[in-house]
Short mmCIF file of C-alpha atoms in Angstrom, two decimals:
data_model
loop_
_atom_site.label_atom_id
_atom_site.label_comp_id
_atom_site.label_asym_id
_atom_site.label_seq_id
_atom_site.Cartn_x
_atom_site.Cartn_y
_atom_site.Cartn_z
CA UNK A 348 -5.16 5.32 42.80
CA UNK A 349 -2.86 2.31 42.72
CA UNK A 350 -1.40 -0.35 44.99
CA UNK A 351 -4.40 -2.68 45.19
CA UNK A 352 -7.07 -0.38 43.86
CA UNK A 353 -7.66 -2.30 40.61
CA UNK A 354 -8.63 -5.43 42.56
CA UNK A 355 -10.53 -3.47 45.21
CA UNK A 356 -12.44 -1.09 42.94
CA UNK A 357 -15.80 -2.86 42.95
CA UNK A 358 -15.84 -3.34 46.69
CA UNK A 359 -14.94 0.33 47.11
CA UNK A 360 -17.76 1.43 44.79
CA UNK A 361 -20.25 -0.62 46.79
CA UNK A 362 -18.99 0.82 50.08
CA UNK A 363 -19.38 4.49 49.15
CA UNK A 364 -22.78 5.33 47.72
CA UNK A 365 -23.62 9.04 47.60
CA UNK A 366 -22.79 9.74 51.26
CA UNK A 367 -19.42 8.02 51.38
CA UNK A 368 -18.20 5.81 54.20
CA UNK A 369 -18.71 6.61 57.88
CA UNK A 370 -15.69 8.88 58.21
CA UNK A 371 -16.57 10.89 55.13
CA UNK A 372 -20.24 11.28 56.01
CA UNK A 373 -19.92 12.11 59.69
CA UNK A 374 -16.42 13.60 60.06
CA UNK A 375 -14.91 14.95 56.85
CA UNK A 376 -17.74 16.04 54.55
CA UNK A 377 -19.10 18.64 56.99
CA UNK A 378 -15.69 20.34 57.13
CA UNK A 379 -14.99 20.02 53.41
CA UNK A 380 -18.42 21.38 52.50
CA UNK A 381 -17.95 24.35 54.79
CA UNK A 382 -14.66 25.18 53.08
CA UNK A 383 -16.06 25.01 49.54
CA UNK A 384 -19.47 26.51 50.32
CA UNK A 385 -18.46 30.16 50.36
CA UNK A 386 -18.75 30.91 46.64
CA UNK A 387 -14.99 31.45 46.25
CA UNK A 388 -14.35 28.84 43.57
CA UNK A 389 -15.45 28.70 39.94
CA UNK A 390 -13.70 25.50 38.97
CA UNK A 391 -11.89 22.66 40.74
CA UNK A 392 -9.65 19.68 40.15
CA UNK A 393 -10.40 16.58 42.23
CA UNK A 394 -7.16 14.58 42.33
CA UNK A 395 -7.87 10.87 42.67
CA UNK A 396 -11.62 11.35 42.30
CA UNK A 397 -12.41 7.64 42.58
CA UNK A 398 -15.99 6.87 41.63
CA UNK A 399 -16.71 10.61 41.42
CA UNK A 400 -18.71 11.16 44.58
CA UNK A 401 -16.97 14.36 45.65
CA UNK A 402 -17.02 15.76 42.11
CA UNK A 403 -20.79 15.43 42.29
CA UNK A 404 -20.71 17.18 45.67
CA UNK A 405 -18.66 20.00 44.16
CA UNK A 406 -21.06 20.34 41.25
CA UNK A 407 -24.02 20.54 43.62
CA UNK A 408 -22.19 23.33 45.48
CA UNK A 409 -21.89 25.37 42.28
CA UNK A 410 -18.27 24.53 41.49
CA UNK A 411 -17.34 23.16 38.05
CA UNK A 412 -15.14 20.10 38.69
CA UNK A 413 -12.68 18.02 36.70
CA UNK A 414 -11.89 14.63 38.20
CA UNK A 415 -8.74 12.64 37.48
CA UNK A 416 -8.34 8.98 38.41
CA UNK A 417 -5.86 6.22 37.42
CA UNK A 418 -8.11 3.23 38.29
CA UNK A 419 -10.19 2.31 35.23
CA UNK A 420 -13.15 0.75 37.04
CA UNK A 421 -13.54 3.77 39.32
CA UNK A 422 -13.24 6.15 36.38
CA UNK A 423 -15.89 4.22 34.42
CA UNK A 424 -18.27 4.39 37.37
CA UNK A 425 -17.73 8.14 37.77
CA UNK A 426 -18.64 8.65 34.12
CA UNK A 427 -21.69 6.40 34.37
CA UNK A 428 -23.03 8.16 37.44
CA UNK A 429 -22.39 11.64 36.06
CA UNK A 430 -22.54 11.48 32.24
CA UNK A 431 -22.21 15.26 31.88
CA UNK A 432 -19.17 15.40 34.15
CA UNK A 433 -15.53 15.78 33.13
CA UNK A 434 -13.61 12.70 34.29
CA UNK A 435 -10.16 11.90 32.90
CA UNK A 436 -7.48 9.31 33.35
CA UNK A 437 -4.56 10.87 35.17
CA UNK A 438 -2.04 10.69 37.98
CA UNK A 439 -1.27 13.30 40.60
CA UNK A 440 2.47 13.14 39.98
CA UNK A 441 2.09 14.45 36.42
CA UNK A 442 -1.02 16.56 35.90
CA UNK A 443 -1.78 17.25 32.26
CA UNK A 444 -3.07 20.78 32.79
CA UNK A 445 -1.42 24.15 32.18
CA UNK A 446 -0.07 26.21 35.05
CA UNK A 447 -2.66 28.18 37.03
CA UNK A 448 -5.69 26.30 35.66
CA UNK A 449 -7.88 25.92 38.76
CA UNK A 450 -9.35 28.00 41.57
CA UNK A 451 -9.46 24.91 43.80
CA UNK A 452 -7.55 21.64 43.92
CA UNK A 453 -8.94 18.89 46.16
CA UNK A 454 -7.01 15.95 47.55
CA UNK A 455 -9.60 13.94 49.52
CA UNK A 456 -7.63 11.15 51.24
CA UNK A 457 -5.44 10.59 48.21
CA UNK A 458 -1.98 11.63 49.39
CA UNK A 459 -1.72 8.42 51.42
CA UNK A 460 -2.13 6.46 48.15
CA UNK A 461 0.68 8.22 46.30
CA UNK A 462 4.26 6.93 46.71
CA UNK A 463 5.84 10.14 45.37
CA UNK A 464 3.65 12.55 47.30
CA UNK A 465 6.18 15.36 46.97
CA UNK A 466 5.84 15.32 43.17
CA UNK A 467 2.07 15.29 43.58
CA UNK A 468 2.12 18.34 45.84
CA UNK A 469 4.38 20.18 43.39
CA UNK A 470 1.93 19.46 40.59
CA UNK A 471 -1.14 20.43 42.61
CA UNK A 472 0.50 23.74 43.53
CA UNK A 473 1.52 24.33 39.91
CA UNK A 474 -2.02 24.11 38.52
CA UNK A 475 -3.46 26.47 41.17
CA UNK A 476 -4.29 30.01 40.13
CA UNK A 477 -2.89 32.83 42.28
CA UNK A 478 -5.29 33.16 45.18
CA UNK A 479 -6.50 29.61 44.64
CA UNK A 480 -6.73 26.95 47.35
CA UNK A 481 -5.45 23.43 47.82
CA UNK A 482 -7.92 21.62 50.09
CA UNK A 483 -6.53 18.43 51.64
CA UNK A 484 -8.20 15.75 53.73
CA UNK A 485 -5.76 13.11 54.89
CA UNK A 486 -5.16 10.39 57.46
CA UNK A 487 -3.21 11.61 60.46
CA UNK A 488 0.27 10.25 61.02
CA UNK A 489 -0.65 9.53 64.64
CA UNK A 490 -3.11 6.90 63.45
CA UNK A 491 -1.30 5.57 60.39
CA UNK A 492 1.83 4.94 62.49
CA UNK A 493 -0.01 2.13 64.27
CA UNK A 494 -2.83 1.31 61.87
CA UNK A 495 -1.62 -2.15 60.90
CA UNK A 496 -1.67 -3.24 64.54
CA UNK A 497 -4.89 -1.42 65.39
CA UNK A 498 -6.42 -1.14 68.84
CA UNK A 499 -4.66 -2.77 71.77
CA UNK A 500 -7.29 -4.66 73.75
CA UNK A 501 -7.45 -6.26 77.17
CA UNK A 502 -8.48 -9.88 77.77
CA UNK A 503 -12.14 -8.88 77.73
CA UNK A 504 -11.74 -7.24 74.31
CA UNK A 505 -12.07 -3.68 75.60
CA UNK A 506 -10.13 -1.09 73.63
CA UNK A 507 -7.26 0.21 75.75
CA UNK A 508 -5.32 2.44 73.37
CA UNK A 509 -4.15 2.87 69.80
CA UNK A 510 -0.38 2.47 69.35
CA UNK A 511 2.01 4.93 67.75
CA UNK A 512 5.20 3.43 66.37
CA UNK A 513 7.87 4.49 63.85
CA UNK A 514 6.15 7.85 63.63
CA UNK A 515 9.03 9.75 62.04
CA UNK A 516 9.62 7.12 59.34
CA UNK A 517 7.91 6.93 55.95
CA UNK A 518 6.66 3.46 55.03
CA UNK A 519 3.86 1.62 53.19
CA UNK A 520 1.15 -0.13 55.19
CA UNK A 521 -1.61 -2.55 54.25
CA UNK A 522 -5.30 -2.04 54.97
CA UNK A 523 -8.04 -4.65 54.48
CA UNK A 524 -11.77 -4.25 55.19
CA UNK A 525 -15.08 -5.11 53.51
CA UNK A 526 -13.43 -6.77 50.52
CA UNK A 527 -11.02 -3.86 50.04
CA UNK A 528 -7.27 -4.50 50.30
CA UNK A 529 -5.00 -1.57 49.57
CA UNK A 530 -1.59 -0.14 50.37
CA UNK A 531 -1.35 3.30 51.94
CA UNK A 532 1.64 5.28 53.12
CA UNK A 533 2.44 6.50 56.60
CA UNK A 534 4.28 9.80 56.84
CA UNK A 535 4.72 12.20 59.74
CA UNK A 536 2.79 15.44 59.50
CA UNK A 537 6.08 17.32 59.16
CA UNK A 538 6.78 15.58 55.83
CA UNK A 539 3.55 16.93 54.34
CA UNK A 540 3.96 20.37 55.91
CA UNK A 541 7.50 20.74 54.59
CA UNK A 542 6.50 19.72 51.06
CA UNK A 543 3.63 22.21 51.05
CA UNK A 544 5.71 25.06 52.47
CA UNK A 545 8.42 24.43 49.89
CA UNK A 546 5.87 25.31 47.18
CA UNK A 547 5.35 28.73 48.72
CA UNK A 548 1.80 27.91 49.83
CA UNK A 549 0.22 29.62 52.84
CA UNK A 550 -1.74 27.65 55.42
CA UNK A 551 -5.17 29.26 55.88
CA UNK A 552 -7.12 26.49 57.64
CA UNK A 553 -6.22 23.50 59.79
CA UNK A 554 -8.52 21.08 61.63
CA UNK A 555 -8.47 17.65 63.23
CA UNK A 556 -12.23 17.21 62.89
CA UNK A 557 -14.38 15.27 65.30
CA UNK A 558 -17.61 13.50 64.27
CA UNK A 559 -20.69 15.70 64.15
CA UNK A 560 -23.21 12.87 63.69
CA UNK A 561 -23.50 9.09 63.58
CA UNK A 562 -23.90 6.45 66.25
CA UNK A 563 -22.47 7.30 69.66
CA UNK A 564 -20.06 4.36 69.92
CA UNK A 565 -18.41 5.20 66.61
CA UNK A 566 -18.20 8.85 67.59
CA UNK A 567 -16.46 7.87 70.81
CA UNK A 568 -13.81 5.87 68.93
CA UNK A 569 -13.15 8.76 66.54
CA UNK A 570 -12.74 11.12 69.48
CA UNK A 571 -10.22 8.85 71.17
CA UNK A 572 -8.04 8.48 68.07
CA UNK A 573 -7.35 11.38 65.66
CA UNK A 574 -8.11 9.75 62.32
CA UNK A 575 -8.16 12.74 60.00
CA UNK A 576 -6.66 16.13 59.30
CA UNK A 577 -8.06 18.82 56.99
CA UNK A 578 -5.86 21.62 55.67
CA UNK A 579 -6.43 24.46 53.23
CA UNK A 580 -3.40 26.07 51.59
CA UNK A 581 -3.50 29.18 49.42
CA UNK A 582 -1.28 30.08 46.50
CA UNK A 583 -0.29 33.71 47.04
CA UNK A 584 -1.86 36.17 44.61
#
């Protein structure tokens, strides 16, 4: 991770714990766990593993993970929390693994951090074994197109709607919350789909998941605005 992650690493570590933030715990993890929980994968690469939480999830599910991460403080924490794990410095745009090394490659809300996401997708596809899967959780372009402005409210502060603007453009955007200040990238869904299709990958699963737990008011907000998308792509055998 880059673009503000060095300065935000400690705040991020404190925000995650073992269950992740609200969106991970109540929206994304249930879908991601269902996709990996079928005994199909022997090993996995977690691209942008952060503090290692999802590598630990993979290990608990019986998958042998390798995590790569470019932010030193996050990588150190991953190693401290899982001393027997395999955590390496690395960037998605140039993966230092041979072709066809992994049954599963995971990108858990990391594509939005990567300026050259097309190079990253090429590399993730390259290290997949035939029949292997690329499992992606990402922010939706519908939300990222208006994320810097956020909710439009009336005079009483009630949330009216969430704006969509410049949807078909690709541009960086700033996020700040809970001591974390980072730069993410907005792209339309078509940009990601085209890059994945160009690698010859086959789409086998697609979801815009809704919350399955958590407080009702937060669930309502996540149902009004499509925050996340989950996709699984297979490298043909």
